[in-house]
Amino acid sequence: MTERLPLFPLGSVLFPGLVLPLHVFEERYRRLVADLEAQPEDVPRRFGVVAIRDGQEVAPVRDTDEPAGAADGFGPDPVRALHTVGCVAEVASAQARPDGRYELIATGTTRFRLLSVDASGPYLVGEVEELPETEGPGAGALAAGVVQAFRRYQKRLAGARESTLAAEQELPDDPRVLSYLVAAASVLEVADRQRLLAAADTTERLAVELELLRRETAVLSRLPSLPAWELTRAAVNPN
């Protein structure tokens, strides 16, 4: 079963359960938020976040005052410019500013596969199908290994940042929830984060995380400190 969903392409990956702050300033995405806000109160305000594979998060500047088209920055075929597995975001709050911009807080809910893209309107709309969440065999045992690897990774990361590791946080027992929390909390390239989002099941995601955490910990162990820009993650994602 498929549905049509407004799309908000970003240069980052959204995971289920992750909070997403957005500063919405482009006209096409202001229109998207305004349309969501105009829906009846009992209708969930949902849009799809997809990571950009080959394109620009902000549309190129035009020579005229004409607003950006829905597909500006994504080439003639937006489907090729975007990763095909994304995450539904549900709006928690949308604060309109006097200049028409929005400060948006959304939360990732479910994954979807992008089947096609309609660029005929003011913003991209995707035909999507929800992806099921299955655990897979051996998830529990893998989860225990990921917890240990994640603890080691956190300590190495704190050392690279020349900072003190905060009190050890309690991690969830549910393998699926753990897999998404670790994915969101690790400093990884978009390609690695997308690989985690698109994993077939929890077992596969945990196995990939174990591989990535061991790789990143080994890299960090060889670097006593890293430039601050490599370890900084923006709190608010501009569109």
PDB file of N, CA and C in Angstrom, residues 137-224:
ATOM      1  N   PRO A 137      17.050 -12.758  13.192  1.00  0.00           N
ATOM      2  CA  PRO A 137      17.634 -13.714  14.142  1.00  0.00           C
ATOM      3  C   PRO A 137      18.892 -13.174  14.813  1.00  0.00           C
ATOM      4  N   GLY A 138      19.015 -13.437  16.104  1.00  0.00           N
ATOM      5  CA  GLY A 138      20.242 -13.086  16.820  1.00  0.00           C
ATOM      6  C   GLY A 138      20.382 -11.630  17.204  1.00  0.00           C
ATOM      7  N   ALA A 139      19.293 -10.866  17.147  1.00  0.00           N
ATOM      8  CA  ALA A 139      19.387  -9.434  17.442  1.00  0.00           C
ATOM      9  C   ALA A 139      19.817  -9.184  18.884  1.00  0.00           C
ATOM     10  N   GLY A 140      19.303  -9.994  19.816  1.00  0.00           N
ATOM     11  CA  GLY A 140      19.628  -9.793  21.221  1.00  0.00           C
ATOM     12  C   GLY A 140      21.113  -9.927  21.509  1.00  0.00           C
ATOM     13  N   ALA A 141      21.732 -10.960  20.968  1.00  0.00           N
ATOM     14  CA  ALA A 141      23.165 -11.171  21.184  1.00  0.00           C
ATOM     15  C   ALA A 141      23.984 -10.056  20.541  1.00  0.00           C
ATOM     16  N   LEU A 142      23.592  -9.639  19.350  1.00  0.00           N
ATOM     17  CA  LEU A 142      24.296  -8.547  18.680  1.00  0.00           C
ATOM     18  C   LEU A 142      24.151  -7.242  19.459  1.00  0.00           C
ATOM     19  N   ALA A 143      22.973  -7.029  20.035  1.00  0.00           N
ATOM     20  CA  ALA A 143      22.736  -5.801  20.789  1.00  0.00           C
ATOM     21  C   ALA A 143      23.715  -5.673  21.945  1.00  0.00           C
ATOM     22  N   ALA A 144      23.989  -6.778  22.630  1.00  0.00           N
ATOM     23  CA  ALA A 144      24.940  -6.750  23.736  1.00  0.00           C
ATOM     24  C   ALA A 144      26.333  -6.345  23.251  1.00  0.00           C
ATOM     25  N   GLY A 145      26.732  -6.850  22.084  1.00  0.00           N
ATOM     26  CA  GLY A 145      28.030  -6.475  21.523  1.00  0.00           C
ATOM     27  C   GLY A 145      28.076  -5.022  21.112  1.00  0.00           C
ATOM     28  N   VAL A 146      26.966  -4.515  20.567  1.00  0.00           N
ATOM     29  CA  VAL A 146      26.901  -3.112  20.149  1.00  0.00           C
ATOM     30  C   VAL A 146      27.003  -2.185  21.359  1.00  0.00           C
ATOM     31  N   VAL A 147      26.359  -2.550  22.459  1.00  0.00           N
ATOM     32  CA  VAL A 147      26.436  -1.732  23.678  1.00  0.00           C
ATOM     33  C   VAL A 147      27.889  -1.600  24.127  1.00  0.00           C
ATOM     34  N   GLN A 148      28.615  -2.702  24.160  1.00  0.00           N
ATOM     35  CA  GLN A 148      30.018  -2.659  24.576  1.00  0.00           C
ATOM     36  C   GLN A 148      30.857  -1.820  23.611  1.00  0.00           C
ATOM     37  N   ALA A 149      30.629  -2.033  22.305  1.00  0.00           N
ATOM     38  CA  ALA A 149      31.394  -1.289  21.299  1.00  0.00           C
ATOM     39  C   ALA A 149      31.066   0.198  21.353  1.00  0.00           C
ATOM     40  N   PHE A 150      29.798   0.520  21.605  1.00  0.00           N
ATOM     41  CA  PHE A 150      29.383   1.918  21.679  1.00  0.00           C
ATOM     42  C   PHE A 150      30.000   2.600  22.893  1.00  0.00           C
ATOM     43  N   ARG A 151      30.108   1.899  24.017  1.00  0.00           N
ATOM     44  CA  ARG A 151      30.757   2.462  25.211  1.00  0.00           C
ATOM     45  C   ARG A 151      32.227   2.796  24.910  1.00  0.00           C
ATOM     46  N   ARG A 152      32.924   1.871  24.261  1.00  0.00           N
ATOM     47  CA  ARG A 152      34.333   2.120  23.920  1.00  0.00           C
ATOM     48  C   ARG A 152      34.452   3.297  22.958  1.00  0.00           C
ATOM     49  N   TYR A 153      33.546   3.331  21.991  1.00  0.00           N
ATOM     50  CA  TYR A 153      33.559   4.417  21.004  1.00  0.00           C
ATOM     51  C   TYR A 153      33.341   5.771  21.686  1.00  0.00           C
ATOM     52  N   GLN A 154      32.386   5.846  22.622  1.00  0.00           N
ATOM     53  CA  GLN A 154      32.115   7.095  23.330  1.00  0.00           C
ATOM     54  C   GLN A 154      33.342   7.588  24.083  1.00  0.00           C
ATOM     55  N   LYS A 155      34.064   6.672  24.725  1.00  0.00           N
ATOM     56  CA  LYS A 155      35.253   7.060  25.466  1.00  0.00           C
ATOM     57  C   LYS A 155      36.335   7.589  24.527  1.00  0.00           C
ATOM     58  N   ARG A 156      36.535   6.919  23.390  1.00  0.00           N
ATOM     59  CA  ARG A 156      37.526   7.392  22.421  1.00  0.00           C
ATOM     60  C   ARG A 156      37.118   8.743  21.843  1.00  0.00           C
ATOM     61  N   LEU A 157      35.833   8.917  21.582  1.00  0.00           N
ATOM     62  CA  LEU A 157      35.347  10.167  21.017  1.00  0.00           C
ATOM     63  C   LEU A 157      35.541  11.313  21.999  1.00  0.00           C
ATOM     64  N   ALA A 158      35.251  11.073  23.273  1.00  0.00           N
ATOM     65  CA  ALA A 158      35.461  12.101  24.296  1.00  0.00           C
ATOM     66  C   ALA A 158      36.934  12.486  24.364  1.00  0.00           C
ATOM     67  N   GLY A 159      37.823  11.477  24.235  1.00  0.00           N
ATOM     68  CA  GLY A 159      39.245  11.764  24.252  1.00  0.00           C
ATOM     69  C   GLY A 159      39.674  12.593  23.060  1.00  0.00           C
ATOM     70  N   ALA A 160      39.118  12.290  21.874  1.00  0.00           N
ATOM     71  CA  ALA A 160      39.463  13.044  20.669  1.00  0.00           C
ATOM     72  C   ALA A 160      38.969  14.483  20.767  1.00  0.00           C
ATOM     73  N   ARG A 161      37.853  14.661  21.465  1.00  0.00           N
ATOM     74  CA  ARG A 161      37.306  16.008  21.653  1.00  0.00           C
ATOM     75  C   ARG A 161      37.970  16.741  22.812  1.00  0.00           C
ATOM     76  N   GLU A 162      38.863  16.027  23.518  1.00  0.00           N
ATOM     77  CA  GLU A 162      39.530  16.581  24.695  1.00  0.00           C
ATOM     78  C   GLU A 162      38.493  17.057  25.704  1.00  0.00           C
ATOM     79  N   SER A 163      37.483  16.220  25.915  1.00  0.00           N
ATOM     80  CA  SER A 163      36.417  16.550  26.857  1.00  0.00           C
ATOM     81  C   SER A 163      36.212  15.388  27.814  1.00  0.00           C
ATOM     82  N   THR A 164      35.487  15.666  28.881  1.00  0.00           N
ATOM     83  CA  THR A 164      35.203  14.640  29.872  1.00  0.00           C
ATOM     84  C   THR A 164      33.929  13.910  29.492  1.00  0.00           C
ATOM     85  N   LEU A 165      33.961  12.596  29.531  1.00  0.00           N
ATOM     86  CA  LEU A 165      32.782  11.807  29.208  1.00  0.00           C
ATOM     87  C   LEU A 165      31.740  11.987  30.305  1.00  0.00           C
ATOM     88  N   ALA A 166      30.524  12.336  29.889  1.00  0.00           N
ATOM     89  CA  ALA A 166      29.444  12.509  30.859  1.00  0.00           C
ATOM     90  C   ALA A 166      29.118  11.166  31.507  1.00  0.00           C
ATOM     91  N   ALA A 167      28.338  11.225  32.562  1.00  0.00           N
ATOM     92  CA  ALA A 167      27.935   9.999  33.246  1.00  0.00           C
ATOM     93  C   ALA A 167      27.352   9.007  32.250  1.00  0.00           C
ATOM     94  N   GLU A 168      27.694   7.750  32.418  1.00  0.00           N
ATOM     95  CA  GLU A 168      27.282   6.707  31.478  1.00  0.00           C
ATOM     96  C   GLU A 168      25.762   6.639  31.383  1.00  0.00           C
ATOM     97  N   GLN A 169      25.244   6.884  30.169  1.00  0.00           N
ATOM     98  CA  GLN A 169      23.803   6.886  29.993  1.00  0.00           C
ATOM     99  C   GLN A 169      23.269   5.459  29.895  1.00  0.00           C
ATOM    100  N   GLU A 170      22.052   5.293  30.342  1.00  0.00           N
ATOM    101  CA  GLU A 170      21.424   3.981  30.265  1.00  0.00           C
ATOM    102  C   GLU A 170      20.912   3.764  28.846  1.00  0.00           C
ATOM    103  N   LEU A 171      21.216   2.640  28.279  1.00  0.00           N
ATOM    104  CA  LEU A 171      20.799   2.332  26.922  1.00  0.00           C
ATOM    105  C   LEU A 171      19.588   1.407  26.944  1.00  0.00           C
ATOM    106  N   PRO A 172      18.705   1.517  25.946  1.00  0.00           N
ATOM    107  CA  PRO A 172      17.482   0.708  25.939  1.00  0.00           C
ATOM    108  C   PRO A 172      17.767  -0.773  25.740  1.00  0.00           C
ATOM    109  N   ASP A 173      16.888  -1.596  26.291  1.00  0.00           N
ATOM    110  CA  ASP A 173      17.015  -3.044  26.138  1.00  0.00           C
ATOM    111  C   ASP A 173      16.483  -3.532  24.793  1.00  0.00           C
ATOM    112  N   ASP A 174      15.522  -2.818  24.243  1.00  0.00           N
ATOM    113  CA  ASP A 174      14.913  -3.214  22.974  1.00  0.00           C
ATOM    114  C   ASP A 174      15.949  -3.091  21.855  1.00  0.00           C
ATOM    115  N   PRO A 175      16.303  -4.182  21.162  1.00  0.00           N
ATOM    116  CA  PRO A 175      17.337  -4.118  20.124  1.00  0.00           C
ATOM    117  C   PRO A 175      17.036  -3.103  19.018  1.00  0.00           C
ATOM    118  N   ARG A 176      15.758  -2.991  18.610  1.00  0.00           N
ATOM    119  CA  ARG A 176      15.422  -2.045  17.547  1.00  0.00           C
ATOM    120  C   ARG A 176      15.636  -0.610  17.998  1.00  0.00           C
ATOM    121  N   VAL A 177      15.140  -0.281  19.179  1.00  0.00           N
ATOM    122  CA  VAL A 177      15.318   1.081  19.704  1.00  0.00           C
ATOM    123  C   VAL A 177      16.800   1.383  19.893  1.00  0.00           C
ATOM    124  N   LEU A 178      17.540   0.410  20.416  1.00  0.00           N
ATOM    125  CA  LEU A 178      18.983   0.574  20.590  1.00  0.00           C
ATOM    126  C   LEU A 178      19.662   0.849  19.253  1.00  0.00           C
ATOM    127  N   SER A 179      19.277   0.104  18.224  1.00  0.00           N
ATOM    128  CA  SER A 179      19.926   0.251  16.921  1.00  0.00           C
ATOM    129  C   SER A 179      19.760   1.657  16.366  1.00  0.00           C
ATOM    130  N   TYR A 180      18.590   2.256  16.558  1.00  0.00           N
ATOM    131  CA  TYR A 180      18.363   3.603  16.051  1.00  0.00           C
ATOM    132  C   TYR A 180      19.041   4.647  16.932  1.00  0.00           C
ATOM    133  N   LEU A 181      19.058   4.421  18.246  1.00  0.00           N
ATOM    134  CA  LEU A 181      19.716   5.375  19.134  1.00  0.00           C
ATOM    135  C   LEU A 181      21.213   5.444  18.845  1.00  0.00           C
ATOM    136  N   VAL A 182      21.843   4.294  18.693  1.00  0.00           N
ATOM    137  CA  VAL A 182      23.279   4.263  18.399  1.00  0.00           C
ATOM    138  C   VAL A 182      23.556   4.896  17.035  1.00  0.00           C
ATOM    139  N   ALA A 183      22.710   4.620  16.064  1.00  0.00           N
ATOM    140  CA  ALA A 183      22.879   5.216  14.732  1.00  0.00           C
ATOM    141  C   ALA A 183      22.817   6.733  14.808  1.00  0.00           C
ATOM    142  N   ALA A 184      21.879   7.257  15.590  1.00  0.00           N
ATOM    143  CA  ALA A 184      21.697   8.707  15.695  1.00  0.00           C
ATOM    144  C   ALA A 184      22.820   9.355  16.495  1.00  0.00           C
ATOM    145  N   ALA A 185      23.363   8.630  17.490  1.00  0.00           N
ATOM    146  CA  ALA A 185      24.342   9.221  18.404  1.00  0.00           C
ATOM    147  C   ALA A 185      25.778   9.105  17.911  1.00  0.00           C
ATOM    148  N   SER A 186      26.021   8.358  16.853  1.00  0.00           N
ATOM    149  CA  SER A 186      27.378   8.182  16.342  1.00  0.00           C
ATOM    150  C   SER A 186      27.692   9.223  15.284  1.00  0.00           C
ATOM    151  N   VAL A 187      28.928   9.695  15.275  1.00  0.00           N
ATOM    152  CA  VAL A 187      29.365  10.691  14.296  1.00  0.00           C
ATOM    153  C   VAL A 187      29.824   9.947  13.046  1.00  0.00           C
ATOM    154  N   LEU A 188      28.944   9.889  12.057  1.00  0.00           N
ATOM    155  CA  LEU A 188      29.196   9.109  10.853  1.00  0.00           C
ATOM    156  C   LEU A 188      28.886   9.928   9.611  1.00  0.00           C
ATOM    157  N   GLU A 189      29.468   9.532   8.491  1.00  0.00           N
ATOM    158  CA  GLU A 189      29.158  10.154   7.213  1.00  0.00           C
ATOM    159  C   GLU A 189      27.726   9.799   6.800  1.00  0.00           C
ATOM    160  N   VAL A 190      27.162  10.619   5.920  1.00  0.00           N
ATOM    161  CA  VAL A 190      25.788  10.401   5.460  1.00  0.00           C
ATOM    162  C   VAL A 190      25.638   9.009   4.836  1.00  0.00           C
ATOM    163  N   ALA A 191      26.625   8.576   4.073  1.00  0.00           N
ATOM    164  CA  ALA A 191      26.529   7.267   3.416  1.00  0.00           C
ATOM    165  C   ALA A 191      26.412   6.147   4.444  1.00  0.00           C
ATOM    166  N   ASP A 192      27.159   6.244   5.546  1.00  0.00           N
ATOM    167  CA  ASP A 192      27.085   5.220   6.591  1.00  0.00           C
ATOM    168  C   ASP A 192      25.744   5.284   7.315  1.00  0.00           C
ATOM    169  N   ARG A 193      25.263   6.484   7.590  1.00  0.00           N
ATOM    170  CA  ARG A 193      23.984   6.640   8.281  1.00  0.00           C
ATOM    171  C   ARG A 193      22.841   6.136   7.398  1.00  0.00           C
ATOM    172  N   GLN A 194      22.946   6.394   6.097  1.00  0.00           N
ATOM    173  CA  GLN A 194      21.925   5.914   5.177  1.00  0.00           C
ATOM    174  C   GLN A 194      21.928   4.390   5.117  1.00  0.00           C
ATOM    175  N   ARG A 195      23.099   3.808   5.162  1.00  0.00           N
ATOM    176  CA  ARG A 195      23.212   2.341   5.175  1.00  0.00           C
ATOM    177  C   ARG A 195      22.502   1.760   6.392  1.00  0.00           C
ATOM    178  N   LEU A 196      22.625   2.421   7.528  1.00  0.00           N
ATOM    179  CA  LEU A 196      21.961   1.959   8.745  1.00  0.00           C
ATOM    180  C   LEU A 196      20.448   2.107   8.637  1.00  0.00           C
ATOM    181  N   LEU A 197      19.997   3.245   8.100  1.00  0.00           N
ATOM    182  CA  LEU A 197      18.556   3.455   7.954  1.00  0.00           C
ATOM    183  C   LEU A 197      17.938   2.406   7.043  1.00  0.00           C
ATOM    184  N   ALA A 198      18.644   2.054   5.977  1.00  0.00           N
ATOM    185  CA  ALA A 198      18.093   1.160   4.954  1.00  0.00           C
ATOM    186  C   ALA A 198      18.281  -0.314   5.279  1.00  0.00           C
ATOM    187  N   ALA A 199      18.867  -0.642   6.421  1.00  0.00           N
ATOM    188  CA  ALA A 199      19.094  -2.050   6.774  1.00  0.00           C
ATOM    189  C   ALA A 199      17.792  -2.842   6.722  1.00  0.00           C
ATOM    190  N   ALA A 200      17.885  -4.077   6.273  1.00  0.00           N
ATOM    191  CA  ALA A 200      16.691  -4.906   6.070  1.00  0.00           C
ATOM    192  C   ALA A 200      15.958  -5.198   7.374  1.00  0.00           C
ATOM    193  N   ASP A 201      16.695  -5.357   8.477  1.00  0.00           N
ATOM    194  CA  ASP A 201      16.066  -5.632   9.764  1.00  0.00           C
ATOM    195  C   ASP A 201      17.006  -5.170  10.878  1.00  0.00           C
ATOM    196  N   THR A 202      16.563  -5.324  12.114  1.00  0.00           N
ATOM    197  CA  THR A 202      17.358  -4.875  13.258  1.00  0.00           C
ATOM    198  C   THR A 202      18.680  -5.613  13.344  1.00  0.00           C
ATOM    199  N   THR A 203      18.668  -6.907  13.074  1.00  0.00           N
ATOM    200  CA  THR A 203      19.902  -7.692  13.137  1.00  0.00           C
ATOM    201  C   THR A 203      20.950  -7.143  12.177  1.00  0.00           C
ATOM    202  N   GLU A 204      20.532  -6.861  10.948  1.00  0.00           N
ATOM    203  CA  GLU A 204      21.482  -6.313   9.971  1.00  0.00           C
ATOM    204  C   GLU A 204      22.000  -4.956  10.424  1.00  0.00           C
ATOM    205  N   ARG A 205      21.113  -4.105  10.963  1.00  0.00           N
ATOM    206  CA  ARG A 205      21.532  -2.770  11.407  1.00  0.00           C
ATOM    207  C   ARG A 205      22.557  -2.873  12.541  1.00  0.00           C
ATOM    208  N   LEU A 206      22.297  -3.755  13.497  1.00  0.00           N
ATOM    209  CA  LEU A 206      23.230  -3.927  14.603  1.00  0.00           C
ATOM    210  C   LEU A 206      24.577  -4.474  14.126  1.00  0.00           C
ATOM    211  N   ALA A 207      24.550  -5.389  13.162  1.00  0.00           N
ATOM    212  CA  ALA A 207      25.793  -5.954  12.633  1.00  0.00           C
ATOM    213  C   ALA A 207      26.622  -4.875  11.944  1.00  0.00           C
ATOM    214  N   VAL A 208      25.946  -4.016  11.178  1.00  0.00           N
ATOM    215  CA  VAL A 208      26.652  -2.917  10.503  1.00  0.00           C
ATOM    216  C   VAL A 208      27.194  -1.937  11.539  1.00  0.00           C
ATOM    217  N   GLU A 209      26.394  -1.648  12.573  1.00  0.00           N
ATOM    218  CA  GLU A 209      26.855  -0.735  13.620  1.00  0.00           C
ATOM    219  C   GLU A 209      28.104  -1.265  14.311  1.00  0.00           C
ATOM    220  N   LEU A 210      28.116  -2.554  14.578  1.00  0.00           N
ATOM    221  CA  LEU A 210      29.281  -3.148  15.227  1.00  0.00           C
ATOM    222  C   LEU A 210      30.522  -2.936  14.362  1.00  0.00           C
ATOM    223  N   GLU A 211      30.361  -3.144  13.074  1.00  0.00           N
ATOM    224  CA  GLU A 211      31.468  -2.935  12.126  1.00  0.00           C
ATOM    225  C   GLU A 211      31.917  -1.472  12.129  1.00  0.00           C
ATOM    226  N   LEU A 212      30.953  -0.545  12.057  1.00  0.00           N
ATOM    227  CA  LEU A 212      31.278   0.878  11.992  1.00  0.00           C
ATOM    228  C   LEU A 212      31.882   1.379  13.301  1.00  0.00           C
ATOM    229  N   LEU A 213      31.338   0.940  14.437  1.00  0.00           N
ATOM    230  CA  LEU A 213      31.858   1.384  15.728  1.00  0.00           C
ATOM    231  C   LEU A 213      33.301   0.913  15.924  1.00  0.00           C
ATOM    232  N   ARG A 214      33.594  -0.312  15.527  1.00  0.00           N
ATOM    233  CA  ARG A 214      34.960  -0.815  15.644  1.00  0.00           C
ATOM    234  C   ARG A 214      35.891  -0.021  14.731  1.00  0.00           C
ATOM    235  N   ARG A 215      35.422   0.282  13.527  1.00  0.00           N
ATOM    236  CA  ARG A 215      36.240   1.065  12.594  1.00  0.00           C
ATOM    237  C   ARG A 215      36.514   2.457  13.149  1.00  0.00           C
ATOM    238  N   GLU A 216      35.461   3.134  13.608  1.00  0.00           N
ATOM    239  CA  GLU A 216      35.614   4.503  14.101  1.00  0.00           C
ATOM    240  C   GLU A 216      36.451   4.547  15.374  1.00  0.00           C
ATOM    241  N   THR A 217      36.295   3.563  16.250  1.00  0.00           N
ATOM    242  CA  THR A 217      37.088   3.520  17.477  1.00  0.00           C
ATOM    243  C   THR A 217      38.560   3.339  17.158  1.00  0.00           C
ATOM    244  N   ALA A 218      38.853   2.492  16.166  1.00  0.00           N
ATOM    245  CA  ALA A 218      40.247   2.286  15.759  1.00  0.00           C
ATOM    246  C   ALA A 218      40.844   3.566  15.194  1.00  0.00           C
ATOM    247  N   VAL A 219      40.062   4.292  14.402  1.00  0.00           N
ATOM    248  CA  VAL A 219      40.540   5.564  13.841  1.00  0.00           C
ATOM    249  C   VAL A 219      40.814   6.561  14.958  1.00  0.00           C
ATOM    250  N   LEU A 220      39.868   6.677  15.897  1.00  0.00           N
ATOM    251  CA  LEU A 220      40.008   7.630  16.993  1.00  0.00           C
ATOM    252  C   LEU A 220      41.195   7.294  17.897  1.00  0.00           C
ATOM    253  N   SER A 221      41.489   6.013  18.032  1.00  0.00           N
ATOM    254  CA  SER A 221      42.603   5.614  18.899  1.00  0.00           C
ATOM    255  C   SER A 221      43.941   6.069  18.341  1.00  0.00           C
ATOM    256  N   ARG A 222      43.999   6.317  17.021  1.00  0.00           N
ATOM    257  CA  ARG A 222      45.242   6.772  16.395  1.00  0.00           C
ATOM    258  C   ARG A 222      45.334   8.287  16.329  1.00  0.00           C
ATOM    259  N   LEU A 223      44.267   8.970  16.733  1.00  0.00           N
ATOM    260  CA  LEU A 223      44.245  10.426  16.684  1.00  0.00           C
ATOM    261  C   LEU A 223      44.016  10.965  18.092  1.00  0.00           C
ATOM    262  N   PRO A 224      45.035  11.568  18.710  1.00  0.00           N
ATOM    263  CA  PRO A 224      44.860  12.075  20.068  1.00  0.00           C
ATOM    264  C   PRO A 224      43.828  13.180  20.166  1.00  0.00           C
TER     265      PRO A 224
END
